[in-house]
Amino acid sequence: MSDIDPTGAVAGWWATAVSRMEPGVIELRGRPVQELIGGTGLTSMIWLMLRGDLPADRQADLLEAALVAAVDHGPHAPSIAVARMAATCGVGLNSAVASAVNTLGDSHGGAGEQCVRLLDEILAQEATGTPLAAAAEQVIERGPRYVPGFGHRFHPRDPRRDPLLSLVEDAVRDGVVSGDHLRAGLAAEAYLAVKGTRPVPMNIDGATAIIYAELGFPAPLARGLFVLSRSIGILAHAWEETQQGRRNKGPIPPSVLPARLG
Amino acid sequence: MSDIDPTGAVAGWWATAVSRMEPGVIELRGRPVQELIGGTGLTSMIWLMLRGDLPADRQADLLEAALVAAVDHGPHAPSIAVARMAATCGVGLNSAVASAVNTLGDSHGGAGEQCVRLLDEILAQEATGTPLAAAAEQVIERGPRYVPGFGHRFHPRDPRRDPLLSLVEDAVRDGVVSGDHLRAGLAAEAYLAVKGTRPVPMNIDGATAIIYAELGFPAPLARGLFVLSRSIGILAHAWEETQQGRRNKGPIPPSVLPARLG
Amino acid sequence: MSDIDPTGAVAGWWATAVSRMEPGVIELRGRPVQELIGGTGLTSMIWLMLRGDLPADRQADLLEAALVAAVDHGPHAPSIAVARMAATCGVGLNSAVASAVNTLGDSHGGAGEQCVRLLDEILAQEATGTPLAAAAEQVIERGPRYVPGFGHRFHPRDPRRDPLLSLVEDAVRDGVVSGDHLRAGLAAEAYLAVKGTRPVPMNIDGATAIIYAELGFPAPLARGLFVLSRSIGILAHAWEETQQGRRNKGPIPPSVLPARLG
Amino acid sequence: MSDIDPTGAVAGWWATAVSRMEPGVIELRGRPVQELIGGTGLTSMIWLMLRGDLPADRQADLLEAALVAAVDHGPHAPSIAVARMAATCGVGLNSAVASAVNTLGDSHGGAGEQCVRLLDEILAQEATGTPLAAAAEQVIERGPRYVPGFGHRFHPRDPRRDPLLSLVEDAVRDGVVSGDHLRAGLAAEAYLAVKGTRPVPMNIDGATAIIYAELGFPAPLARGLFVLSRSIGILAHAWEETQQGRRNKGPIPPSVLPARLG
């Protein structure tokens, strides 16, 4: 409050528990920034900023594995293609990244968030007394055709599934996480394996959703964390493209353009 | 190449050294993703994706400190304010982050990039035989009024400067980095201290620019790395705002709106 | 199809009915661009591009009135504030506009789209034999608390309502549109007037939704058309802000910033 | 000013000459919105919002022709491709448009702005006494290799050039505009025709730059106006794409993806 904001209404409108500043002072979630610099890892910093406390080492390790796993899946994903095209159009790297991150919507970046909700629903159903396998079946059957977190257009079996789930199993064994969401995810996968004509194994969105949910992140942050992770690949691709010197790169090479377009 | 892309022109248009996929295989910079999951830290992953190789531990530590230091400076920065407002407008977290990252332009997110160029110019001038102090003076005097990387509107002395430079000094002492850009930055700071009516100490952009340049990142990636770092704060603020339930938050509280606007 | 795209798969992936190009030829919705330049108004062009045919003059006039009415509602709307802040951050006008347009999400730019759906539902209910007033009541009562298209935080009565509805009435009288969505909107407004403790008259989103729906635009294009309209105000504000020379404008003036933030 | 903003500092920070609101009142550039609705065309509204006054009919007609001419050049332009890909990723039309508009940077959307500067420089050079042809040569020779506003990758002669310049000539003849920028543009085109091995005729950016400059718009608004124009095509393509039902559309069709990517 001050003479020019006597009621504090303006300051209050922008109040936050995330950070606090005074001249010469920066606190992030109540911790002086100079105490964080040098001693705190980037993944722990993400946890701190989103949740207000620092993770235990094993929690940070598990989160870090999920973030590392999802950084990139190549320029055939629309987000990466957008980043590369935008980078040739005469904008800064920040704007190339922004155009790309903006495409991580419900279909492209939302599967993790949707999968957390699916796992939560399966566990809620189980909590009413339904056996887990039946709970998984019921929740999947009343949901959309594409089960978020399962199946992949390109990989028969996503190579990121096994190492991520293996880390979750270690964490369950050591009491770092409860394993409930892992159980729910495996039950869903088992149901999908017998349901259709071919298995639909868990993909990167499913495996990371299990990690995020096991660590206590709410569903919308599964998308938020994916944004942070994929931003790394987006930046790497935008940067590589700027070094190749193309201008106004379109989706297909000029040499392939037919004489008549459209 | 294939029957439907016989010359490989289409695949070539989207060729990349960043990542490679086959069914069941994902390689990031030539490394199978399953070898990276669990053993590689997020900061090392950023280095790998941008540069193609993994950093030594001490290099990763120094990069991590810079990334941690810059995550947030509160909602009075336009990027954070944009994130918070966008988050109330009925878009996903990805779009709230995108709108904010998009504002990290030449003025708001470009100071690190500009500071790397400034330090490079000072070192290039020194390499012609000019003493460092004179080189710093010459380069600053022919540059713009606001010297990128120095001075702060709010902090007389940026609390992130000392811990970051201290880590650089350690790294120089141990042979991790050369210390050239640190010397250039300190020479610039020394000149600015005697030039005006009050000292203009190095700020976060200057201190991180030194780290990025010492580690061999080219200037545009100083902005790129800042984008990754600040995205963490942007996400934390967007997320906090969504939990407060406002709709279509404007810049000033409705209670302060005058009866006549404009 | 060509030697390097023998199956035409690549060209087909990007096929469109919107535009067609050959060297020296540009056709928009089948019309040579040179026939459109000079003879076709901007509003008719919007109609043509979205729908494939040109509107009658009276249709274009009605659409134009809706587009004109919604161009701006001042910098206290988050989209405009975002545009003005972004414009001070060292990005091009295109990026300032993009950051702002991006905030026209479900809450901020989606009311028109939601209102078209509401009106469609009321009419569908009426078509089953329910009297219109009862249909409006039923549809509103099963919907969300905020009825999209009705009520305004700032205006007791939106000054854009009456002139827009007057134009719709003229168009109904002259057989330009059927008047069905107007009837549904007025029935909703009448129900809201008796339901609560004070009237909740139609706002700009409601009045333009009626126009868009009367003209045959599907609901998502109500948002799309609003984007085009509001982009004009967004650009005007971004441009005004760039001429004032601020750098990195935050939401509240530095003079009001308390010594302690957060 | 009010009890909670006693100095008016907060209101002043967001003061604008673009629009003014009181409860029940909306004024755009000083004109009550209800006076604009129905009587003012969309192009005149753009002029009003950007400049503060209404154009004469002939001025509006000329501006409208330029805006109509540039709405679209097909999905092989990165902006349109981005819009179409984004539209399949589960974001609203506003975000699809935003991702696309964001790519209209210096290379992709900035040629008109650069061309206005070029024409201004030629005229400034002429004003010092240099004959126009020599002024055009001098300005072009000291500029970049790609002369903004001239030449086209796809069209030997841009079909939008002649009808636009014809309208400018009419306007010059009738005293609507001075014709100075037209003269400068034709001088540049004439020099480029004799300079190289083949003619480099004016393209859409050059022809619209002449119109915008003749009408008195400053250079940055050439980009701003292009953003408004191209947004129409962007929206049309995004909308068409959403109706085709693809999810997460990449730049090349899955059928063309080689078994090994990258």
mmCIF file of C-alpha atoms in Angstrom, chain C residues 3-230:
data_model
loop_
_atom_site.group_PDB
_atom_site.id
_atom_site.type_symbol
_atom_site.label_atom_id
_atom_site.label_comp_id
_atom_site.label_asym_id
_atom_site.label_seq_id
_atom_site.Cartn_x
_atom_site.Cartn_y
_atom_site.Cartn_z
ATOM 1 C CA ASP C 3 8.177 -37.416 -61.174
ATOM 2 C CA ILE C 4 9.064 -36.477 -57.656
ATOM 3 C CA ASP C 5 5.553 -36.835 -56.264
ATOM 4 C CA PRO C 6 4.364 -39.684 -58.481
ATOM 5 C CA THR C 7 1.275 -40.588 -56.500
ATOM 6 C CA GLY C 8 0.352 -36.983 -55.803
ATOM 7 C CA ALA C 9 0.312 -37.843 -52.114
ATOM 8 C CA VAL C 10 2.266 -34.788 -51.088
ATOM 9 C CA ALA C 11 0.224 -32.375 -53.158
ATOM 10 C CA GLY C 12 -2.933 -34.089 -51.959
ATOM 11 C CA TRP C 13 -1.967 -33.661 -48.317
ATOM 12 C CA TRP C 14 -2.044 -29.905 -48.859
ATOM 13 C CA ALA C 15 -4.940 -29.770 -51.299
ATOM 14 C CA THR C 16 -7.450 -27.019 -50.659
ATOM 15 C CA ALA C 17 -10.577 -25.549 -52.156
ATOM 16 C CA VAL C 18 -9.700 -22.106 -50.820
ATOM 17 C CA SER C 19 -7.129 -21.037 -53.354
ATOM 18 C CA ARG C 20 -5.371 -22.261 -56.479
ATOM 19 C CA MET C 21 -2.133 -21.055 -58.036
ATOM 20 C CA GLU C 22 -0.343 -21.494 -61.325
ATOM 21 C CA PRO C 23 2.507 -19.324 -62.471
ATOM 22 C CA GLY C 24 0.856 -16.002 -63.174
ATOM 23 C CA VAL C 25 -2.519 -17.200 -61.892
ATOM 24 C CA ILE C 26 -4.102 -16.808 -58.457
ATOM 25 C CA GLU C 27 -7.636 -17.986 -57.915
ATOM 26 C CA LEU C 28 -9.446 -17.487 -54.646
ATOM 27 C CA ARG C 29 -12.425 -19.793 -54.289
ATOM 28 C CA GLY C 30 -12.312 -20.260 -58.041
ATOM 29 C CA ARG C 31 -12.240 -16.567 -58.896
ATOM 30 C CA PRO C 32 -9.194 -14.929 -60.506
ATOM 31 C CA VAL C 33 -7.762 -12.468 -58.017
ATOM 32 C CA GLN C 34 -7.697 -9.658 -60.573
ATOM 33 C CA GLU C 35 -11.492 -9.874 -60.869
ATOM 34 C CA LEU C 36 -11.807 -9.413 -57.130
ATOM 35 C CA ILE C 37 -9.403 -6.500 -56.745
ATOM 36 C CA GLY C 38 -11.265 -3.242 -56.961
ATOM 37 C CA GLY C 39 -14.745 -4.656 -57.242
ATOM 38 C CA THR C 40 -15.109 -6.699 -54.093
ATOM 39 C CA GLY C 41 -15.384 -5.290 -50.594
ATOM 40 C CA LEU C 42 -13.339 -6.603 -47.690
ATOM 41 C CA THR C 43 -16.377 -8.025 -45.923
ATOM 42 C CA SER C 44 -17.501 -9.818 -49.062
ATOM 43 C CA MET C 45 -13.990 -11.204 -49.340
ATOM 44 C CA ILE C 46 -14.236 -12.620 -45.817
ATOM 45 C CA TRP C 47 -17.521 -14.274 -46.746
ATOM 46 C CA LEU C 48 -16.086 -15.624 -49.997
ATOM 47 C CA MET C 49 -12.989 -17.093 -48.374
ATOM 48 C CA LEU C 50 -14.914 -18.758 -45.556
ATOM 49 C CA ARG C 51 -17.869 -20.021 -47.571
ATOM 50 C CA GLY C 52 -16.914 -20.247 -51.209
ATOM 51 C CA ASP C 53 -19.420 -17.852 -52.704
ATOM 52 C CA LEU C 54 -20.009 -14.118 -52.628
ATOM 53 C CA PRO C 55 -22.752 -12.647 -50.450
ATOM 54 C CA ALA C 56 -25.628 -10.547 -51.659
ATOM 55 C CA ASP C 57 -25.173 -6.867 -50.832
ATOM 56 C CA ARG C 58 -27.612 -6.945 -47.936
ATOM 57 C CA GLN C 59 -25.935 -9.997 -46.486
ATOM 58 C CA ALA C 60 -22.560 -8.289 -46.709
ATOM 59 C CA ASP C 61 -23.963 -5.162 -45.073
ATOM 60 C CA LEU C 62 -25.266 -7.115 -42.111
ATOM 61 C CA LEU C 63 -22.020 -9.000 -41.668
ATOM 62 C CA GLU C 64 -20.077 -5.778 -41.933
ATOM 63 C CA ALA C 65 -22.102 -4.145 -39.174
ATOM 64 C CA ALA C 66 -21.280 -7.007 -36.826
ATOM 65 C CA LEU C 67 -17.576 -6.885 -37.679
ATOM 66 C CA VAL C 68 -17.454 -3.118 -37.192
ATOM 67 C CA ALA C 69 -19.264 -3.262 -33.852
ATOM 68 C CA ALA C 70 -16.772 -5.570 -32.141
ATOM 69 C CA VAL C 71 -13.434 -4.043 -33.091
ATOM 70 C CA ASP C 72 -12.500 -2.795 -29.642
ATOM 71 C CA HIS C 73 -13.513 -2.454 -26.036
ATOM 72 C CA GLY C 74 -10.462 -0.750 -24.630
ATOM 73 C CA PRO C 75 -7.186 -1.741 -22.956
ATOM 74 C CA HIS C 76 -8.819 -3.188 -19.870
ATOM 75 C CA ALA C 77 -9.732 -6.270 -21.867
ATOM 76 C CA PRO C 78 -6.859 -8.726 -21.525
ATOM 77 C CA SER C 79 -6.366 -9.105 -25.276
ATOM 78 C CA ILE C 80 -5.797 -5.397 -25.797
ATOM 79 C CA ALA C 81 -3.586 -5.114 -22.715
ATOM 80 C CA VAL C 82 -1.519 -8.025 -23.994
ATOM 81 C CA ALA C 83 -1.156 -6.375 -27.392
ATOM 82 C CA ARG C 84 0.047 -3.126 -25.837
ATOM 83 C CA MET C 85 2.518 -4.820 -23.501
ATOM 84 C CA ALA C 86 3.857 -7.106 -26.217
ATOM 85 C CA ALA C 87 4.360 -4.152 -28.527
ATOM 86 C CA THR C 88 6.876 -2.668 -26.071
ATOM 87 C CA CYS C 89 8.956 -5.837 -25.830
ATOM 88 C CA GLY C 90 10.860 -5.646 -29.087
ATOM 89 C CA VAL C 91 8.758 -7.812 -31.367
ATOM 90 C CA GLY C 92 7.107 -6.952 -34.700
ATOM 91 C CA LEU C 93 3.499 -5.826 -34.901
ATOM 92 C CA ASN C 94 2.623 -9.292 -36.195
ATOM 93 C CA SER C 95 3.835 -10.875 -32.965
ATOM 94 C CA ALA C 96 2.115 -8.289 -30.804
ATOM 95 C CA VAL C 97 -1.125 -9.050 -32.616
ATOM 96 C CA ALA C 98 -0.519 -12.800 -32.355
ATOM 97 C CA SER C 99 0.033 -12.752 -28.594
ATOM 98 C CA ALA C 100 -3.228 -10.870 -28.218
ATOM 99 C CA VAL C 101 -5.340 -12.905 -30.623
ATOM 100 C CA ASN C 102 -4.108 -15.974 -28.810
ATOM 101 C CA THR C 103 -5.953 -14.850 -25.664
ATOM 102 C CA LEU C 104 -9.345 -14.804 -27.409
ATOM 103 C CA GLY C 105 -10.068 -18.211 -25.898
ATOM 104 C CA ASP C 106 -13.229 -19.834 -24.620
ATOM 105 C CA SER C 107 -13.815 -17.162 -21.961
ATOM 106 C CA HIS C 108 -12.618 -14.068 -23.774
ATOM 107 C CA GLY C 109 -13.447 -14.708 -27.410
ATOM 108 C CA GLY C 110 -15.694 -17.722 -27.273
ATOM 109 C CA ALA C 111 -18.949 -16.218 -26.043
ATOM 110 C CA GLY C 112 -20.223 -15.625 -29.553
ATOM 111 C CA GLU C 113 -19.551 -19.222 -30.524
ATOM 112 C CA GLN C 114 -21.246 -20.458 -27.364
ATOM 113 C CA CYS C 115 -24.196 -18.141 -27.931
ATOM 114 C CA VAL C 116 -24.737 -19.489 -31.451
ATOM 115 C CA ARG C 117 -24.908 -22.973 -29.947
ATOM 116 C CA LEU C 118 -27.334 -21.748 -27.312
ATOM 117 C CA LEU C 119 -29.604 -20.207 -29.934
ATOM 118 C CA ASP C 120 -29.376 -23.361 -32.040
ATOM 119 C CA GLU C 121 -30.405 -25.432 -29.038
ATOM 120 C CA ILE C 122 -33.356 -23.195 -28.297
ATOM 121 C CA LEU C 123 -34.524 -23.476 -31.888
ATOM 122 C CA ALA C 124 -34.022 -27.236 -31.884
ATOM 123 C CA GLN C 125 -36.082 -27.461 -28.722
ATOM 124 C CA GLU C 126 -38.786 -25.309 -30.277
ATOM 125 C CA ALA C 127 -38.785 -27.553 -33.339
ATOM 126 C CA THR C 128 -39.867 -30.441 -31.109
ATOM 127 C CA GLY C 129 -43.035 -28.548 -30.276
ATOM 128 C CA THR C 130 -42.007 -26.654 -27.170
ATOM 129 C CA PRO C 131 -43.200 -23.044 -27.169
ATOM 130 C CA LEU C 132 -40.271 -20.687 -27.705
ATOM 131 C CA ALA C 133 -40.356 -19.077 -24.259
ATOM 132 C CA ALA C 134 -40.299 -22.462 -22.569
ATOM 133 C CA ALA C 135 -37.554 -23.640 -24.880
ATOM 134 C CA ALA C 136 -35.415 -20.640 -23.942
ATOM 135 C CA GLU C 137 -35.994 -21.266 -20.256
ATOM 136 C CA GLN C 138 -35.148 -24.945 -20.503
ATOM 137 C CA VAL C 139 -31.981 -24.435 -22.461
ATOM 138 C CA ILE C 140 -30.755 -21.630 -20.208
ATOM 139 C CA GLU C 141 -31.545 -23.517 -17.023
ATOM 140 C CA ARG C 142 -29.542 -26.542 -18.043
ATOM 141 C CA GLY C 143 -26.569 -24.405 -19.130
ATOM 142 C CA PRO C 144 -23.788 -22.666 -17.240
ATOM 143 C CA ARG C 145 -24.258 -19.822 -14.785
ATOM 144 C CA TYR C 146 -22.942 -17.208 -17.172
ATOM 145 C CA VAL C 147 -25.258 -17.275 -20.158
ATOM 146 C CA PRO C 148 -23.038 -16.556 -23.157
ATOM 147 C CA GLY C 149 -24.075 -13.437 -25.029
ATOM 148 C CA PHE C 150 -25.980 -11.823 -22.194
ATOM 149 C CA GLY C 151 -24.972 -9.332 -19.524
ATOM 150 C CA HIS C 152 -21.922 -7.084 -19.259
ATOM 151 C CA ARG C 153 -19.576 -6.312 -16.414
ATOM 152 C CA PHE C 154 -19.327 -2.657 -17.319
ATOM 153 C CA HIS C 155 -22.397 -1.640 -19.310
ATOM 154 C CA PRO C 156 -25.883 -1.946 -17.753
ATOM 155 C CA ARG C 157 -27.030 -2.007 -21.384
ATOM 156 C CA ASP C 158 -24.518 -2.614 -24.132
ATOM 157 C CA PRO C 159 -24.739 0.334 -26.546
ATOM 158 C CA ARG C 160 -24.073 -1.976 -29.468
ATOM 159 C CA ARG C 161 -27.161 -4.111 -28.874
ATOM 160 C CA ASP C 162 -29.866 -1.836 -30.217
ATOM 161 C CA PRO C 163 -28.274 -0.705 -33.483
ATOM 162 C CA LEU C 164 -27.272 -4.287 -34.337
ATOM 163 C CA LEU C 165 -30.685 -5.777 -33.563
ATOM 164 C CA SER C 166 -32.330 -2.962 -35.484
ATOM 165 C CA LEU C 167 -30.352 -3.975 -38.556
ATOM 166 C CA VAL C 168 -31.362 -7.585 -38.075
ATOM 167 C CA GLU C 169 -35.010 -6.563 -37.846
ATOM 168 C CA ASP C 170 -34.689 -4.647 -41.103
ATOM 169 C CA ALA C 171 -33.122 -7.682 -42.731
ATOM 170 C CA VAL C 172 -35.903 -9.936 -41.494
ATOM 171 C CA ARG C 173 -38.526 -7.533 -42.769
ATOM 172 C CA ASP C 174 -36.905 -7.481 -46.200
ATOM 173 C CA GLY C 175 -36.487 -11.239 -46.362
ATOM 174 C CA VAL C 176 -32.690 -11.149 -46.183
ATOM 175 C CA VAL C 177 -32.637 -13.514 -43.198
ATOM 176 C CA SER C 178 -35.273 -15.667 -41.553
ATOM 177 C CA GLY C 179 -35.292 -14.085 -38.122
ATOM 178 C CA ASP C 180 -35.269 -17.412 -36.309
ATOM 179 C CA HIS C 181 -32.116 -16.757 -34.321
ATOM 180 C CA LEU C 182 -33.296 -13.264 -33.536
ATOM 181 C CA ARG C 183 -36.483 -14.724 -32.084
ATOM 182 C CA ALA C 184 -34.476 -17.189 -30.041
ATOM 183 C CA GLY C 185 -32.164 -14.460 -28.736
ATOM 184 C CA LEU C 186 -35.048 -12.213 -27.745
ATOM 185 C CA ALA C 187 -36.760 -15.124 -26.006
ATOM 186 C CA ALA C 188 -33.596 -15.782 -24.033
ATOM 187 C CA GLU C 189 -33.312 -12.117 -23.134
ATOM 188 C CA ALA C 190 -36.944 -12.012 -22.042
ATOM 189 C CA TYR C 191 -36.474 -15.021 -19.802
ATOM 190 C CA LEU C 192 -33.349 -13.540 -18.236
ATOM 191 C CA ALA C 193 -35.226 -10.280 -17.594
ATOM 192 C CA VAL C 194 -37.804 -11.973 -15.401
ATOM 193 C CA LYS C 195 -35.563 -14.645 -13.917
ATOM 194 C CA GLY C 196 -33.174 -12.663 -11.759
ATOM 195 C CA THR C 197 -33.160 -9.543 -9.694
ATOM 196 C CA ARG C 198 -32.216 -7.347 -12.618
ATOM 197 C CA PRO C 199 -32.320 -7.527 -16.425
ATOM 198 C CA VAL C 200 -29.405 -9.149 -18.204
ATOM 199 C CA PRO C 201 -29.688 -7.667 -21.666
ATOM 200 C CA MET C 202 -27.973 -9.009 -24.712
ATOM 201 C CA ASN C 203 -24.368 -7.926 -25.169
ATOM 202 C CA ILE C 204 -22.110 -7.600 -28.215
ATOM 203 C CA ASP C 205 -21.452 -11.340 -28.278
ATOM 204 C CA GLY C 206 -25.160 -12.090 -28.283
ATOM 205 C CA ALA C 207 -26.062 -9.516 -30.907
ATOM 206 C CA THR C 208 -23.268 -10.551 -33.252
ATOM 207 C CA ALA C 209 -24.024 -14.235 -32.654
ATOM 208 C CA ILE C 210 -27.537 -13.598 -33.899
ATOM 209 C CA ILE C 211 -26.187 -11.938 -37.020
ATOM 210 C CA TYR C 212 -23.643 -14.641 -37.747
ATOM 211 C CA ALA C 213 -26.189 -17.391 -37.189
ATOM 212 C CA GLU C 214 -28.889 -15.642 -39.226
ATOM 213 C CA LEU C 215 -26.389 -15.403 -42.082
ATOM 214 C CA GLY C 216 -25.681 -19.124 -41.861
ATOM 215 C CA PHE C 217 -22.239 -19.171 -40.272
ATOM 216 C CA PRO C 218 -21.636 -22.223 -38.065
ATOM 217 C CA ALA C 219 -20.814 -21.634 -34.421
ATOM 218 C CA PRO C 220 -16.989 -21.913 -34.551
ATOM 219 C CA LEU C 221 -16.880 -19.162 -37.151
ATOM 220 C CA ALA C 222 -18.550 -16.803 -34.695
ATOM 221 C CA ARG C 223 -15.257 -16.953 -32.855
ATOM 222 C CA GLY C 224 -13.313 -16.781 -36.096
ATOM 223 C CA LEU C 225 -15.158 -13.680 -37.237
ATOM 224 C CA PHE C 226 -14.683 -12.073 -33.850
ATOM 225 C CA VAL C 227 -10.952 -12.710 -34.209
ATOM 226 C CA LEU C 228 -10.910 -10.813 -37.503
ATOM 227 C CA SER C 229 -12.927 -7.962 -36.039
ATOM 228 C CA ARG C 230 -11.011 -7.582 -32.803
#
